[in-house]
Amino acid sequence: HGSVDPNGVLTLAYGSSQLFTAAPDEGYTVDSWSIDGEIVQSGGQTYTLENITADHAVAVSFKPLTFAVTASAGEHGFIDPNGVLTLAYGSSQQFTAAPDEGYTVDSWTVDGTEVQSGGLTYTLENITADHTVTVSFRRERFTISGYILEPDGNTPIADVNVEASNGGGLCKTDASGYYELTVDYGWTGTVDPNKPGYIFEPNSISYTDIASNISDNYTAVLETFIISGYVLDEQTLAPLHNVTLLPADGGGAFTSKYYLGGIGITDSQGYYEVLVDYKWSGAVIPSKYAYIFEPNSFQYEEVTENIEDQNYAGKLMTYTITGRVRNVCGVPIAGVAVTAGPGGGSAVTDPNGFYEVWVDYGWSGTITPEKSHYVFDPNSSDYVEVFEDMTNQDYTGINIYDLDCDGIVSLGDLGIFCEHWLLYGSELPGDFYKDEENIINLLDFADFARAWEEL
């Protein structure tokens, strides 16, 4: 493990001296120098043999280099091996840390510089100098983590404050709904999620003497509120049944998703309830076939409580069908009964032959004019889904006894009748009685006399 210079047999003069230099191999050092088998010097790279007066044998021996490695542990644990170790040049030494209960390794340092974070073992390798190895400990910590999701189990809720009591810390859920708290070994306390407008299930979780990582999830349900009231008939104040109350956006995203929209429908008492999200804004609009409402909607801003007495008055939409009834000479015919059926109104023409009947929104049916001794052209009029007022719905009335076309049965008609007495021919004025064909006779006169009496 080394060499000496000079080496071999030397011939030296009487009384002279000789310097010898030792060269240890790497990792070795001089152990001792000996003369003729007797140790004369411990260590040292050189030795001088002085005043040579006899033959001598000079020898140098070598030994491995060693270094002192001092191992120690901080509070709350120990290290093995511990204390001052003498270790050979280039060797390695493994150290094992044993934390006290509730603690874990914090870091390993060599000569005051951190070389490893955590870990129960550390190996000091290729030792070529003295070193100090130290391990430190910290209180063991565990995570309480999980996800906060909507009831579908998939949709995350971000920005939920999750707070642990007794110094356990505070965090917020990320975009995926994930939260994570770190607490000391043995921590006892309660974890509470909180976000304005949300209710959580469970609303909190209690823990005792935490000794491991724990995962717990929460379900977040957005608060919803009820907007309610009554819808009554504007004229009769009777409850309106089956009126639909539609909130904008279905009452909000949450209500639309989990409650199929917050639509309300009035019951037999005209009462309704509309469901909306926390801080929902928008209008609630009532609707029912053939009705208009006052007001036509209510507007709301950021609803954060139930709202009552949101009442509406409904009015059935109706339309008028108007016209005149005249005879073929354009003379108004009064007293004609005009009826819209089924379900429509009725009227009687005034002295100007004018009539007005009311029908409901979307009404379909037939209007029929009627008056004794009259036939009308057209004899009726059909309508399909009336959605507006209709004017100029006129009729021509023909009274078979009104021969002079003045609108009444009078002496003028009798005069015309007499002018055609006992005449033959088709389409004779006054041929009322049709059992005998094309002749004006006593049978026709009898018929005319009955009409005269009635009119």
CSV table of C-alpha atoms in Angstrom, one decimal:
chain,number,residue,atom,x,y,z
A,1,HIS,CA,0.0,0.0,0.0
A,2,GLY,CA,2.9,2.4,-0.7
A,3,SER,CA,6.5,2.9,-1.7
A,4,VAL,CA,9.8,4.4,-0.3
A,5,ASP,CA,12.5,6.5,-2.0
A,6,PRO,CA,15.3,5.5,-2.3
A,7,ASN,CA,14.5,1.9,-2.4
A,8,GLY,CA,16.7,-1.2,-2.3
A,9,VAL,CA,20.3,-1.6,-1.1
A,10,LEU,CA,22.3,1.6,-0.7
A,11,THR,CA,26.1,1.9,-0.1
A,12,LEU,CA,26.7,4.9,2.2
A,13,ALA,CA,29.9,6.4,3.7
A,14,TYR,CA,30.8,6.0,7.4
A,15,GLY,CA,29.1,8.7,9.4
A,16,SER,CA,26.8,9.9,6.6
A,17,SER,CA,23.0,10.4,6.7
A,18,GLN,CA,20.2,9.3,4.3
A,19,LEU,CA,16.7,10.8,3.8
A,20,PHE,CA,13.9,8.4,3.0
A,21,THR,CA,10.5,9.5,1.6
A,22,ALA,CA,7.4,7.4,1.8
A,23,ALA,CA,4.6,7.5,-0.8
A,24,PRO,CA,1.3,5.9,0.5
A,25,ASP,CA,-1.2,4.5,-2.0
A,26,GLU,CA,-4.5,6.5,-2.2
A,27,GLY,CA,-6.5,5.9,0.9
A,28,TYR,CA,-3.5,5.0,3.0
A,29,THR,CA,-1.0,6.8,5.2
A,30,VAL,CA,2.3,6.0,6.9
A,31,ASP,CA,1.9,3.8,9.9
A,32,SER,CA,5.5,3.6,11.2
A,33,TRP,CA,9.3,3.6,10.4
A,34,SER,CA,11.6,0.9,11.7
A,35,ILE,CA,15.4,0.3,11.8
A,36,ASP,CA,16.6,-3.2,12.0
A,37,GLY,CA,13.1,-4.3,13.1
A,38,GLU,CA,12.7,-1.7,15.8
A,39,ILE,CA,10.1,1.1,15.4
A,40,VAL,CA,11.9,4.4,15.5
A,41,GLN,CA,9.1,6.7,14.2
A,42,SER,CA,5.3,6.7,14.1
A,43,GLY,CA,3.9,8.2,10.9
A,44,GLY,CA,5.4,10.9,8.9
A,45,GLN,CA,6.1,11.0,5.2
A,46,THR,CA,10.0,11.2,5.7
A,47,TYR,CA,12.6,9.6,7.9
A,48,THR,CA,16.4,10.5,8.1
A,49,LEU,CA,18.9,7.8,9.1
A,50,GLU,CA,21.8,9.8,10.6
A,51,ASN,CA,25.5,9.0,11.5
A,52,ILE,CA,25.6,5.7,9.7
A,53,THR,CA,28.4,3.5,11.3
A,54,ALA,CA,27.0,0.1,10.5
A,55,ASP,CA,24.7,-1.8,8.1
A,56,HIS,CA,21.0,-1.2,8.7
A,57,ALA,CA,17.6,-2.2,7.3
A,58,VAL,CA,15.2,0.7,7.0
A,59,ALA,CA,11.4,-0.1,6.5
A,60,VAL,CA,8.2,1.9,6.3
A,61,SER,CA,4.7,0.4,6.8
A,62,PHE,CA,1.3,1.8,5.8
A,63,LYS,CA,-2.3,1.7,7.2
A,64,PRO,CA,-5.7,2.6,5.7
A,65,LEU,CA,-6.9,6.2,6.2
A,66,THR,CA,-9.9,6.5,8.6
A,67,PHE,CA,-12.4,9.3,9.2
A,68,ALA,CA,-14.6,10.3,12.1
A,69,VAL,CA,-18.3,10.4,11.2
A,70,THR,CA,-20.5,11.8,14.0
A,71,ALA,CA,-24.2,10.8,13.9
A,72,SER,CA,-26.9,12.4,16.0
A,73,ALA,CA,-30.7,12.7,16.0
A,74,GLY,CA,-33.0,15.7,16.9
A,75,GLU,CA,-35.9,15.5,19.3
A,76,HIS,CA,-38.7,12.9,18.9
A,77,GLY,CA,-36.6,10.1,17.6
A,78,PHE,CA,-33.1,8.4,17.4
A,79,ILE,CA,-30.6,7.3,14.9
A,80,ASP,CA,-28.7,4.0,14.4
A,81,PRO,CA,-25.7,3.9,14.6
A,82,ASN,CA,-25.3,6.9,16.9
A,83,GLY,CA,-22.3,8.8,18.1
A,84,VAL,CA,-18.7,9.0,16.6
A,85,LEU,CA,-17.9,6.3,14.0
A,86,THR,CA,-14.4,5.6,12.6
A,87,LEU,CA,-14.8,4.6,9.0
A,88,ALA,CA,-12.4,3.7,6.3
A,89,TYR,CA,-11.5,5.9,3.4
A,90,GLY,CA,-14.0,5.4,0.5
A,91,SER,CA,-16.4,3.3,2.5
A,92,SER,CA,-20.2,3.9,2.9
A,93,GLN,CA,-22.4,3.9,6.0
A,94,GLN,CA,-26.2,3.5,6.2
A,95,PHE,CA,-28.1,5.3,9.0
A,96,THR,CA,-31.6,4.4,10.1
A,97,ALA,CA,-34.0,6.8,11.8
A,98,ALA,CA,-36.6,5.7,14.3
A,99,PRO,CA,-39.2,8.5,14.9
A,100,ASP,CA,-41.3,8.5,18.0
A,101,GLU,CA,-45.0,7.7,17.7
A,102,GLY,CA,-46.8,10.5,15.8
A,103,TYR,CA,-43.6,11.8,14.2
A,104,THR,CA,-41.8,11.3,11.0
A,105,VAL,CA,-38.4,12.1,9.5
A,106,ASP,CA,-38.2,15.8,8.5
A,107,SER,CA,-34.7,15.9,6.9
A,108,TRP,CA,-31.2,14.5,6.8
A,109,THR,CA,-28.2,16.9,6.9
A,110,VAL,CA,-24.5,16.3,6.3
A,111,ASP,CA,-22.2,18.9,7.8
A,112,GLY,CA,-25.1,21.3,8.2
A,113,THR,CA,-26.4,21.0,4.6
A,114,GLU,CA,-29.7,19.2,3.9
A,115,VAL,CA,-29.1,16.2,1.7
A,116,GLN,CA,-32.5,14.4,1.9
A,117,SER,CA,-36.0,15.2,2.8
A,118,GLY,CA,-37.8,12.5,4.7
A,119,GLY,CA,-37.1,8.8,4.5
A,120,LEU,CA,-36.3,6.4,7.3
A,121,THR,CA,-32.8,5.7,6.0
A,122,TYR,CA,-29.9,7.6,4.6
A,123,THR,CA,-26.5,6.3,3.3
A,124,LEU,CA,-23.3,8.4,3.5
A,125,GLU,CA,-21.2,7.1,0.6
A,126,ASN,CA,-17.5,7.3,-0.5
A,127,ILE,CA,-16.3,8.7,2.8
A,128,THR,CA,-13.1,10.7,2.2
A,129,ALA,CA,-13.3,13.2,5.1
A,130,ASP,CA,-14.7,13.7,8.6
A,131,HIS,CA,-18.5,14.3,8.6
A,132,THR,CA,-21.4,15.1,10.8
A,133,VAL,CA,-24.7,13.4,10.0
A,134,THR,CA,-27.9,14.6,11.6
A,135,VAL,CA,-31.6,13.6,11.3
A,136,SER,CA,-34.5,15.8,12.4
A,137,PHE,CA,-38.1,14.9,13.0
A,138,ARG,CA,-41.4,16.7,12.7
A,139,ARG,CA,-44.9,16.0,13.8
A,140,GLU,CA,-46.5,13.5,11.4
A,141,ARG,CA,-49.3,15.0,9.2
A,142,PHE,CA,-52.2,13.5,7.3
A,143,THR,CA,-54.5,14.7,4.6
A,144,ILE,CA,-58.3,14.9,4.7
A,145,SER,CA,-59.4,15.2,1.1
A,146,GLY,CA,-62.2,14.5,-1.3
A,147,TYR,CA,-64.6,16.0,-3.8
A,148,ILE,CA,-67.7,18.2,-3.6
A,149,LEU,CA,-70.1,17.5,-6.4
A,150,GLU,CA,-73.7,18.1,-7.4
A,151,PRO,CA,-76.3,15.4,-6.8
A,152,ASP,CA,-75.5,13.8,-10.2
A,153,GLY,CA,-72.1,12.8,-8.7
A,154,ASN,CA,-70.3,14.2,-11.7
A,155,THR,CA,-70.6,18.0,-11.8
A,156,PRO,CA,-67.9,19.7,-9.6
A,157,ILE,CA,-68.5,22.7,-7.3
A,158,ALA,CA,-65.5,25.0,-7.3
A,159,ASP,CA,-64.6,27.7,-4.7
A,160,VAL,CA,-66.2,25.9,-1.8
A,161,ASN,CA,-64.5,27.0,1.5
A,162,VAL,CA,-63.6,23.8,3.4
A,163,GLU,CA,-62.5,24.6,7.0
A,164,ALA,CA,-61.1,22.4,9.7
A,165,SER,CA,-61.5,23.5,13.3
A,166,ASN,CA,-58.8,23.4,16.0
A,167,GLY,CA,-56.1,24.8,13.7
A,168,GLY,CA,-56.7,22.3,10.9
A,169,GLY,CA,-56.6,24.9,8.2
A,170,LEU,CA,-58.7,26.2,5.3
A,171,CYS,CA,-58.8,25.5,1.6
A,172,LYS,CA,-61.0,26.0,-1.4
A,173,THR,CA,-62.2,23.4,-3.9
A,174,ASP,CA,-60.6,23.6,-7.3
A,175,ALA,CA,-62.2,23.4,-10.7
A,176,SER,CA,-62.7,19.7,-10.3
A,177,GLY,CA,-64.4,20.1,-6.9
A,178,TYR,CA,-61.3,18.7,-5.1
A,179,TYR,CA,-60.3,19.8,-1.6
A,180,GLU,CA,-57.3,18.8,0.6
A,181,LEU,CA,-56.5,19.7,4.2
A,182,THR,CA,-53.4,18.7,6.1
A,183,VAL,CA,-53.7,18.1,9.9
A,184,ASP,CA,-51.3,16.9,12.6
A,185,TYR,CA,-51.2,13.3,13.9
A,186,GLY,CA,-53.9,12.9,16.5
A,187,TRP,CA,-55.8,15.9,15.3
A,188,THR,CA,-59.5,16.0,16.5
A,189,GLY,CA,-62.0,18.4,15.1
A,190,THR,CA,-64.7,19.1,12.5
A,191,VAL,CA,-64.5,19.8,8.8
A,192,ASP,CA,-67.2,22.2,7.4
A,193,PRO,CA,-67.8,23.0,3.7
A,194,ASN,CA,-69.4,26.4,3.0
A,195,LYS,CA,-70.5,28.4,-0.1
A,196,PRO,CA,-73.2,31.0,-0.2
A,197,GLY,CA,-76.4,29.5,-1.6
A,198,TYR,CA,-75.5,25.9,-1.1
A,199,ILE,CA,-76.6,23.2,1.3
A,200,PHE,CA,-74.1,20.3,1.9
A,201,GLU,CA,-74.7,16.7,2.6
A,202,PRO,CA,-73.3,15.9,5.1
A,203,ASN,CA,-73.2,19.5,6.4
A,204,SER,CA,-70.0,18.6,8.4
A,205,ILE,CA,-67.9,15.6,9.4
A,206,SER,CA,-66.2,15.1,12.8
A,207,TYR,CA,-62.8,13.3,13.2
A,208,THR,CA,-61.1,12.0,16.3
A,209,ASP,CA,-57.3,11.2,16.7
A,210,ILE,CA,-56.4,11.2,13.0
A,211,ALA,CA,-53.7,8.6,12.4
A,212,SER,CA,-54.0,8.1,8.6
A,213,ASN,CA,-55.0,9.9,5.4
A,214,ILE,CA,-58.8,10.1,5.0
A,215,SER,CA,-61.0,10.7,1.9
A,216,ASP,CA,-64.6,12.0,2.3
A,217,ASN,CA,-66.9,13.5,-0.3
A,218,TYR,CA,-69.8,15.9,0.0
A,219,THR,CA,-72.9,16.5,-2.1
A,220,ALA,CA,-73.7,20.2,-2.8
A,221,VAL,CA,-77.3,21.2,-3.4
A,222,LEU,CA,-78.1,24.7,-4.5
A,223,GLU,CA,-80.7,26.4,-2.4
A,224,THR,CA,-84.0,27.1,-4.2
A,225,PHE,CA,-86.9,29.4,-3.4
A,226,ILE,CA,-90.6,29.5,-4.0
A,227,ILE,CA,-92.4,32.4,-5.7
A,228,SER,CA,-96.1,32.0,-5.1
A,229,GLY,CA,-99.5,33.6,-5.5
A,230,TYR,CA,-103.0,33.4,-7.0
A,231,VAL,CA,-104.4,33.9,-10.4
A,232,LEU,CA,-108.1,35.0,-10.5
A,233,ASP,CA,-110.5,35.9,-13.2
A,234,GLU,CA,-110.5,39.7,-13.7
A,235,GLN,CA,-114.3,40.0,-13.8
A,236,THR,CA,-115.6,37.3,-11.6
A,237,LEU,CA,-112.6,36.9,-9.2
A,238,ALA,CA,-113.1,33.2,-9.6
A,239,PRO,CA,-109.8,31.1,-9.4
A,240,LEU,CA,-108.3,30.3,-12.8
A,241,HIS,CA,-107.2,26.7,-13.0
A,242,ASN,CA,-104.4,25.3,-15.2
A,243,VAL,CA,-102.6,28.7,-15.7
A,244,THR,CA,-99.0,28.1,-16.5
A,245,LEU,CA,-96.4,30.3,-14.7
A,246,LEU,CA,-93.1,30.1,-16.5
A,247,PRO,CA,-89.9,31.5,-15.0
A,248,ALA,CA,-87.1,32.7,-17.3
A,249,ASP,CA,-84.4,30.0,-17.9
A,250,GLY,CA,-86.6,27.4,-16.3
A,251,GLY,CA,-85.9,29.0,-12.9
A,252,GLY,CA,-82.1,28.7,-13.3
A,253,ALA,CA,-79.6,26.0,-14.2
A,254,PHE,CA,-79.9,23.9,-11.1
A,255,THR,CA,-83.7,24.0,-11.0
A,256,SER,CA,-83.9,23.2,-14.7
A,257,LYS,CA,-81.5,20.2,-14.3
A,258,TYR,CA,-82.8,18.6,-11.1
A,259,TYR,CA,-86.4,19.7,-10.9
A,260,LEU,CA,-87.2,19.7,-14.7
A,261,GLY,CA,-87.7,23.5,-14.6
A,262,GLY,CA,-89.5,25.6,-12.0
A,263,ILE,CA,-92.8,25.8,-13.9
A,264,GLY,CA,-95.9,26.4,-11.8
A,265,ILE,CA,-99.5,25.5,-12.7
A,266,THR,CA,-102.4,26.9,-10.8
A,267,ASP,CA,-104.6,24.4,-8.9
A,268,SER,CA,-108.4,24.5,-8.5
A,269,GLN,CA,-108.0,27.5,-6.1
A,270,GLY,CA,-105.9,29.4,-8.6
A,271,TYR,CA,-102.8,29.0,-6.4
A,272,TYR,CA,-99.4,28.4,-7.9
A,273,GLU,CA,-95.8,27.9,-6.8
A,274,VAL,CA,-92.7,28.6,-9.0
A,275,LEU,CA,-89.3,27.2,-8.0
A,276,VAL,CA,-86.1,29.2,-8.8
A,277,ASP,CA,-82.4,29.0,-8.0
A,278,TYR,CA,-80.5,31.0,-5.4
A,279,LYS,CA,-79.9,34.5,-6.8
A,280,TRP,CA,-82.0,33.7,-9.9
A,281,SER,CA,-83.0,36.8,-11.8
A,282,GLY,CA,-85.7,37.0,-14.5
A,283,ALA,CA,-89.4,37.3,-15.2
A,284,VAL,CA,-92.3,35.0,-14.3
A,285,ILE,CA,-94.8,35.0,-17.1
A,286,PRO,CA,-98.4,33.6,-16.8
A,287,SER,CA,-100.1,32.0,-19.8
A,288,LYS,CA,-103.4,30.2,-20.5
A,289,TYR,CA,-105.0,29.6,-23.8
A,290,ALA,CA,-107.3,32.5,-24.7
A,291,TYR,CA,-106.3,34.6,-21.7
A,292,ILE,CA,-104.4,37.8,-21.1
A,293,PHE,CA,-103.0,38.8,-17.7
A,294,GLU,CA,-102.5,41.8,-15.6
A,295,PRO,CA,-99.6,42.2,-15.0
A,296,ASN,CA,-98.3,40.3,-17.9
A,297,SER,CA,-95.2,39.3,-15.8
A,298,PHE,CA,-93.3,40.1,-12.6
A,299,GLN,CA,-89.6,40.8,-12.8
A,300,TYR,CA,-87.2,39.6,-10.0
A,301,GLU,CA,-83.5,40.3,-9.2
A,302,GLU,CA,-81.2,37.9,-7.3
A,303,VAL,CA,-83.9,36.0,-5.4
A,304,THR,CA,-82.6,34.9,-1.9
A,305,GLU,CA,-85.9,34.2,-0.1
A,306,ASN,CA,-89.4,32.9,-0.7
A,307,ILE,CA,-91.7,35.5,-2.2
A,308,GLU,CA,-95.5,35.4,-1.6
A,309,ASP,CA,-98.6,37.2,-2.9
A,310,GLN,CA,-97.4,37.5,-6.5
A,311,ASN,CA,-101.0,37.6,-7.8
A,312,TYR,CA,-102.3,38.0,-11.4
A,313,ALA,CA,-105.7,38.8,-12.9
A,314,GLY,CA,-106.7,36.9,-16.0
A,315,LYS,CA,-109.0,38.1,-18.7
A,316,LEU,CA,-110.5,35.8,-21.3
A,317,MET,CA,-109.7,37.1,-24.8
A,318,THR,CA,-112.9,37.6,-26.9
A,319,TYR,CA,-113.5,38.9,-30.4
A,320,THR,CA,-116.6,40.4,-32.1
A,321,ILE,CA,-118.2,39.2,-35.3
A,322,THR,CA,-120.3,42.1,-36.7
A,323,GLY,CA,-122.4,42.7,-39.8
A,324,ARG,CA,-125.7,43.8,-41.1
A,325,VAL,CA,-128.9,42.0,-42.3
A,326,ARG,CA,-130.7,43.6,-45.2
A,327,ASN,CA,-133.3,42.5,-47.7
A,328,VAL,CA,-132.6,42.2,-51.5
A,329,CYS,CA,-133.5,45.9,-51.8
A,330,GLY,CA,-130.9,46.9,-49.2
A,331,VAL,CA,-133.5,47.7,-46.5
A,332,PRO,CA,-132.3,46.8,-43.0
A,333,ILE,CA,-134.1,44.0,-41.3
A,334,ALA,CA,-134.6,44.4,-37.5
A,335,GLY,CA,-135.3,41.6,-35.0
A,336,VAL,CA,-133.1,38.9,-36.7
A,337,ALA,CA,-131.7,36.5,-34.1
A,338,VAL,CA,-128.0,35.9,-34.9
A,339,THR,CA,-126.4,33.1,-32.9
A,340,ALA,CA,-122.8,31.8,-32.8
A,341,GLY,CA,-122.6,28.2,-31.8
A,342,PRO,CA,-121.3,26.3,-30.1
A,343,GLY,CA,-120.3,28.4,-27.1
A,344,GLY,CA,-120.5,31.8,-28.8
A,345,GLY,CA,-122.7,34.7,-28.1
A,346,SER,CA,-126.0,35.8,-29.7
A,347,ALA,CA,-127.6,39.1,-30.7
A,348,VAL,CA,-130.7,40.6,-32.4
A,349,THR,CA,-130.4,43.0,-35.2
A,350,ASP,CA,-131.3,46.6,-34.4
A,351,PRO,CA,-133.4,48.9,-36.6
A,352,ASN,CA,-130.3,49.4,-38.8
A,353,GLY,CA,-130.0,45.7,-39.3
A,354,PHE,CA,-126.8,45.7,-37.3
A,355,TYR,CA,-125.7,42.8,-35.1
A,356,GLU,CA,-122.6,42.0,-32.9
A,357,VAL,CA,-121.8,38.6,-31.4
A,358,TRP,CA,-118.9,37.8,-29.1
A,359,VAL,CA,-116.8,34.6,-29.4
A,360,ASP,CA,-113.8,33.3,-27.4
A,361,TYR,CA,-110.2,33.4,-28.5
A,362,GLY,CA,-109.7,30.7,-31.1
A,363,TRP,CA,-113.4,29.9,-31.4
A,364,SER,CA,-114.6,27.7,-34.2
A,365,GLY,CA,-118.2,27.3,-35.1
A,366,THR,CA,-121.2,28.6,-37.1
A,367,ILE,CA,-123.1,31.8,-37.1
A,368,THR,CA,-126.8,31.4,-38.1
A,369,PRO,CA,-129.4,34.2,-38.6
A,370,GLU,CA,-133.0,33.4,-37.9
A,371,LYS,CA,-136.4,35.2,-38.2
A,372,SER,CA,-139.9,33.9,-38.8
A,373,HIS,CA,-141.0,33.9,-42.5
A,374,TYR,CA,-137.4,34.7,-43.6
A,375,VAL,CA,-134.8,32.8,-45.5
A,376,PHE,CA,-131.2,34.1,-45.5
A,377,ASP,CA,-128.3,34.2,-47.9
A,378,PRO,CA,-126.1,32.6,-46.8
A,379,ASN,CA,-128.2,30.6,-44.4
A,380,SER,CA,-125.2,30.4,-42.1
A,381,SER,CA,-121.4,31.1,-42.0
A,382,ASP,CA,-118.6,28.8,-40.7
A,383,TYR,CA,-115.5,30.0,-38.8
A,384,VAL,CA,-112.3,28.3,-37.9
A,385,GLU,CA,-110.1,29.5,-35.0
A,386,VAL,CA,-111.1,33.2,-34.7
A,387,PHE,CA,-108.1,35.2,-33.5
A,388,GLU,CA,-109.3,38.7,-34.4
A,389,ASP,CA,-112.4,40.9,-34.7
A,390,MET,CA,-114.3,40.2,-37.9
A,391,THR,CA,-116.5,42.9,-39.6
A,392,ASN,CA,-118.8,43.0,-42.6
A,393,GLN,CA,-120.2,39.6,-42.0
A,394,ASP,CA,-123.5,40.5,-43.8
A,395,TYR,CA,-126.6,38.5,-44.7
A,396,THR,CA,-129.4,39.1,-47.1
A,397,GLY,CA,-132.9,38.3,-45.7
A,398,ILE,CA,-135.8,37.4,-47.9
A,399,ASN,CA,-139.3,37.5,-46.4
A,400,ILE,CA,-141.6,35.7,-48.9
A,401,TYR,CA,-144.5,37.9,-47.9
A,402,ASP,CA,-142.7,41.2,-48.4
A,403,LEU,CA,-143.6,41.6,-52.1
A,404,ASP,CA,-142.8,45.3,-52.4
A,405,CYS,CA,-139.4,44.9,-50.7
A,406,ASP,CA,-140.0,47.6,-48.1
A,407,GLY,CA,-139.0,45.4,-45.2
A,408,ILE,CA,-142.5,44.9,-43.7
A,409,VAL,CA,-145.7,43.1,-44.7
A,410,SER,CA,-148.2,45.8,-45.4
A,411,LEU,CA,-151.0,47.0,-47.8
A,412,GLY,CA,-148.4,47.5,-50.5
A,413,ASP,CA,-147.7,43.7,-50.4
A,414,LEU,CA,-151.5,43.1,-50.5
A,415,GLY,CA,-151.8,45.3,-53.5
A,416,ILE,CA,-149.2,43.3,-55.4
A,417,PHE,CA,-150.8,40.1,-54.3
A,418,CYS,CA,-154.2,41.2,-55.7
A,419,GLU,CA,-152.7,42.3,-59.0
A,420,HIS,CA,-151.7,38.7,-59.6
A,421,TRP,CA,-155.0,37.2,-58.5
A,422,LEU,CA,-155.9,34.0,-60.3
A,423,LEU,CA,-152.9,34.4,-62.7
A,424,TYR,CA,-151.0,31.4,-64.0
A,425,GLY,CA,-147.3,31.1,-64.5
A,426,SER,CA,-144.0,30.3,-62.9
A,427,GLU,CA,-142.3,32.6,-60.3
A,428,LEU,CA,-145.5,34.6,-59.7
A,429,PRO,CA,-145.2,37.1,-56.7
A,430,GLY,CA,-147.6,35.8,-54.1
A,431,ASP,CA,-147.5,32.1,-55.0
A,432,PHE,CA,-147.1,31.1,-51.3
A,433,TYR,CA,-149.0,27.9,-51.2
A,434,LYS,CA,-147.1,25.3,-53.1
A,435,ASP,CA,-149.5,22.5,-53.1
A,436,GLU,CA,-151.0,23.9,-56.3
A,437,GLU,CA,-148.5,24.8,-58.9
A,438,ASN,CA,-148.1,28.3,-60.6
A,439,ILE,CA,-151.4,29.9,-59.6
A,440,ILE,CA,-152.4,32.7,-57.2
A,441,ASN,CA,-155.6,31.6,-55.6
A,442,LEU,CA,-157.5,31.5,-52.3
A,443,LEU,CA,-155.0,29.0,-50.8
A,444,ASP,CA,-152.3,31.6,-51.2
A,445,PHE,CA,-154.5,34.3,-49.9
A,446,ALA,CA,-155.1,32.2,-46.7
A,447,ASP,CA,-151.4,31.8,-46.3
A,448,PHE,CA,-150.8,35.5,-46.7
A,449,ALA,CA,-153.6,36.3,-44.3
A,450,ARG,CA,-152.0,34.2,-41.6
A,451,ALA,CA,-148.7,36.0,-42.1
A,452,TRP,CA,-150.5,39.4,-41.9
A,453,GLU,CA,-152.0,38.4,-38.6
A,454,GLU,CA,-148.6,37.3,-37.1
A,455,LEU,CA,-146.7,40.3,-38.3
